[in-house]
Structure formats: C-alpha cells, structure tokens
Amino acid sequence: KRPGVTINRRDLIALPVPTSNLLWRNLRVRAGTHEGGKTRTSNITVEVVVEGVSKGKAWRCGLEFDYANEESFYCRPLALDDGDRMEVPEHISDLRLAYLPPMSGHAPNEVRLDEGAVNVRIGEGRTAEVLRNLCYRVFGLDDGKKAWHTLCGDIDRLFGCRLDEPKYIAERGEITMTYKTPEGIRLDLSSSGGGMQQTLLLLAHMAAHQRTVLLLDEPDAHLEILRQRQIYQVVTKTAEKSCGQVLMASHSEVILNEAADRDMVVAFVGRPHRIDDRGSQVLKALREIGFEHYYQAEARGWVLYLEGATDLAILHAFAERLAHPAAKELESPFVHYIGNQPRKAQNHFHGLREAKPDLRGFAVYDRPERELPSDPNLRQYSWSRREIENYLCQEATLLAYAEEFGRSTAGDLFAVNYRDTMSRCIGILEGAMKDLGRGSPWDPQVKASDDFLTPLFRRFFEELKLPNLIDKTDFHVLVTHVPDERIDPEIRTVLDKIVKVAKGTT
C-alpha cells in the first residue's frame, strides 16, 4: 500500500489558498540542521491528531502533511516512535465535517447550486450567496418536512417572523424565498436583518448536516448581546438533537461566560490552553460588573442569580420537561453566576439598581451556611436539599440514563448490559459511602454532585472502557430520564417564582 496520498490545494474547499505553502507557519516548509560540518534539510510536517468516541469505542487518529509544491502536498498517517504509522480506523470515513463562516452581506437573488458548489462558496466566505440554497435543501430533506417545520418554529420564536417555503423558479434557475413580519407584511428574505439572516444561516446549515462535526466561525456575528446567549443555547441544543458536535470560534464575552461552566473552552492566547475552570482569572474578570450587565438589566428588567451555568441548564431542562412557562423565561435570561455567595449576589444586584432602580431579582442558593439576608427587592430562595443535583440523584434516573446511553451508542442489544453496569457501580459506591460513614447517596443532605454522581460516572465509563462523557457540567442530561412521579414538587415551586419575578407580579 502507498504510505500516503497527494492532495491538491484546490481540494481544500473550506480553506482556499493560492499556494500550498500558505498552510505552513511563516511559509517555512523545510528546516536545516548541521551535522558533521554538513547541512541537512528536512521537511517541516504539519501534524493533526483527532480523538473521539464512535459506536461505543474510543479511537485516535493522526495525520501528517508534507509540502510538495505550490499546487499540492502529501498526506499520510502519523509516524510513531517505533517507526510504524498510526492506523486509520475504518469507521472514520463515516465522520462528517462541515465549516461555516459568519454571514457576509445581503444577496438579492440566488441561483440554484449543487451541494459541491455550495460548499465551495461557504469555504470562500460567500455565505450570502447560499442562504436560500441551504433553506431549499432543508425543505427537501426526506423527513416529512420535520426539519423545515422545526427551523421555521425556531425563527418564529426568536424573531417573530414566519418563513415561507423556498421556491425554485426553473425559467431563471433561481431560488426565491420570502417571510412574513409580525405585522403580517410579506418581504423578500434580503429585507431581513443581519441577526435573523445569521441565525437562519446557522440553523439551516445545521439542519442540512445531521450527525456532523460543525466548525462555526463567529456564530454570534451580527447579533446583539441578548441574542448571543440565545444563539449559543439554540446551537448547542440543535447539535444535541442532531447527534452532532460543535467547535465554535468566538470573541463574545457573553458566549464565553455561558460556555465556561458547561463546555470545554480553549483560549488561543500564547499556547492554546483550557480556561473552563473556576479559578481562572479570565472568568473572574468576566464576572465583574461591566457595561453588558447594565445593558441586559435595562433590556430584561430582571436578573437571575444562580451558582453556575449547570444550575441554569438543569432548571431550563426541568421547565421544558414540565412544559412550564418558565421555559420561555429561561431561554435567554439575564443570569449572573455567584458561586452560592448571597453577599456577592446582593452587591451585584444593588450595583445594577443604581442605574436601574426598578430592577427585579431572584436568587437560588444551594443551602448556604448562613441565614439569607432579608431584601425586599431581591427575592431569594434556598433549596431544601443540599444542591440542585440532589433532585437528579435517584437510582431509577441513573439506570434509565445508562439503558438509553447503551441503546443510542452501541445498539439495543447492549442496553441491558449498560444498565447492569450502572447498577453494579451504584452498589459499589453506595457500599463505600456507608463504610466511610458518609451516609446514603439518596440522602437529601449529601452533596450529590461531588460525593456520588461525579465518582459514579467516572467509574461507569471506566467499566465501559470509554472516556468520561458525563462530568458535573453535563448532569442536566439526566433530567429527561427522571420518572414523572419522582420529579420533586419543589422544582415547580421554584419555576413558579421565576415566572412571577420575570413578569413583575411579585
């Protein structure tokens, strides 16, 4: 077999370059070394290693790239220390990647394009020329128009506009598309705002690329502060529903602050490094009162204080599960994370009230050690259990999750096996806690997240020989597996209070 293949630069439709050496840093494709008074040159390789989990198995694949000439370069499996080359997993050919830059201007009309031509224009940043084509592709998907109706529903909910079905005009070879404003006026798509077009571009692109790793460049472009948190939640939820994954590049402080406690965040300052840890100075700076806080206070009229983004994710998941009115209020609230410190919430709240005296606030705490200070303007509530994760810490919930995880990743035949593995892990940790005198994991006073759920999932995935896919930031996925009769009434009580504060009725 050949050790590698030759790739022409024109085949890189998502990264168009006029010459191949532009892919190398500082255009350096070769390096020289001195040995025995002689100068030797060697190629500088670009090495890319990707890790993932597919079909219930962890895999790792690496490729290296050598410069050939201005028009092409070589690609082959990464060389290992023993002289062999890394194997390329067979199933990696099923892995789909899609790249999407931000919206670029407005196009008054669009000709119908094949999928390849659409991808070329997207790679060149000419997204305004393919927006209608993407919508037309979603409209024609073989799913009974479900994807199209979902897309229309999202745009209606976010912008109050009703999308009309895209139409192909055969005589001109063009695709036309209109929408209705909240006032009922029908306009061409080019008349919509940049924020709506950017959001439609994102959602249509994701709907057209199911089960895909999406590379999104500045998805918050053209969006004001209030929309940025909203689009982050929409993108992550859409990716979850479509069994996809999102790699997002953004400078938005709002998106960074939202993602920091829920997802992996990498800062490309100096050597790329993760900053999604609670001790980061970057996050500390982002949580100080800034202009965007006052802007959101003025626009929303109320502020929600929670320990972290995981609490918001869990509350929103419960609201959706219960079809509660709070689901709408929790889609894009002005939320400030205070790490379970009542004094911090009060300082922030009253700092904002100096600029907006009629600001309303609601704070939810994880059983603070001291009695909550009385404040007529800032409504405060403390969970009766140790923390919000205690309302998810139930054996039936955990077993249901394990069974569904096994069914979705490895097939129906493995569902019972995954359930039994979870049951065995629960028994081991439950016994260990009892032996150490730390009580039962089902005790409402136990710190469920750190003392039980985190080590439980770590052991569960170790037993399956998989990387841990459920960290503390992911516990909100358990909400869908809580049996109806086990949803604590206190959850609905808190959601009711949130709605009252948001609407200014209390």
PDB file of C-alpha atoms in Angstrom, residues 10 48 56 91 96 152 190 210 217 221 230 275 311 319-320 325 334 367 371-372 375 400 414 483:
ATOM      1  CA  ARG A  10      -7.936  23.248  -4.761  1.00  0.00           C
ATOM      2  CA  VAL A  48      -3.006  16.748  13.269  1.00  0.00           C
ATOM      3  CA  GLY A  56     -19.254   2.817  21.771  1.00  0.00           C
ATOM      4  CA  HIS A  91     -15.261   3.886  10.585  1.00  0.00           C
ATOM      5  CA  ARG A  96     -18.622  14.195   8.545  1.00  0.00           C
ATOM      6  CA  CYS A 152     -39.489  27.773  10.887  1.00  0.00           C
ATOM      7  CA  SER A 190     -32.924  40.009   1.658  1.00  0.00           C
ATOM      8  CA  GLN A 210     -27.105  15.946  10.604  1.00  0.00           C
ATOM      9  CA  ASP A 217     -16.660  30.788  12.927  1.00  0.00           C
ATOM     10  CA  ALA A 221     -21.674  37.851  14.354  1.00  0.00           C
ATOM     11  CA  GLN A 230     -29.767  32.770  22.956  1.00  0.00           C
ATOM     12  CA  ILE A 275      -9.802  28.084  30.773  1.00  0.00           C
ATOM     13  CA  ASP A 311     -27.939  25.189  37.563  1.00  0.00           C
ATOM     14  CA  ALA A 319     -39.035  23.668  32.741  1.00  0.00           C
ATOM     15  CA  GLU A 320     -39.099  22.110  29.270  1.00  0.00           C
ATOM     16  CA  PRO A 325     -43.993  28.875  31.386  1.00  0.00           C
ATOM     17  CA  PHE A 334     -30.023  37.904  32.252  1.00  0.00           C
ATOM     18  CA  ARG A 367     -28.271  25.636  51.077  1.00  0.00           C
ATOM     19  CA  GLU A 371     -29.265  32.599  57.100  1.00  0.00           C
ATOM     20  CA  LEU A 372     -30.270  34.521  53.992  1.00  0.00           C
ATOM     21  CA  ASP A 375     -34.043  42.028  50.960  1.00  0.00           C
ATOM     22  CA  ALA A 400     -32.744   4.838  32.788  1.00  0.00           C
ATOM     23  CA  PHE A 414     -26.298  -3.553  24.763  1.00  0.00           C
ATOM     24  CA  PRO A 483     -39.550   9.334  36.205  1.00  0.00           C
TER      25      PRO A 483
END
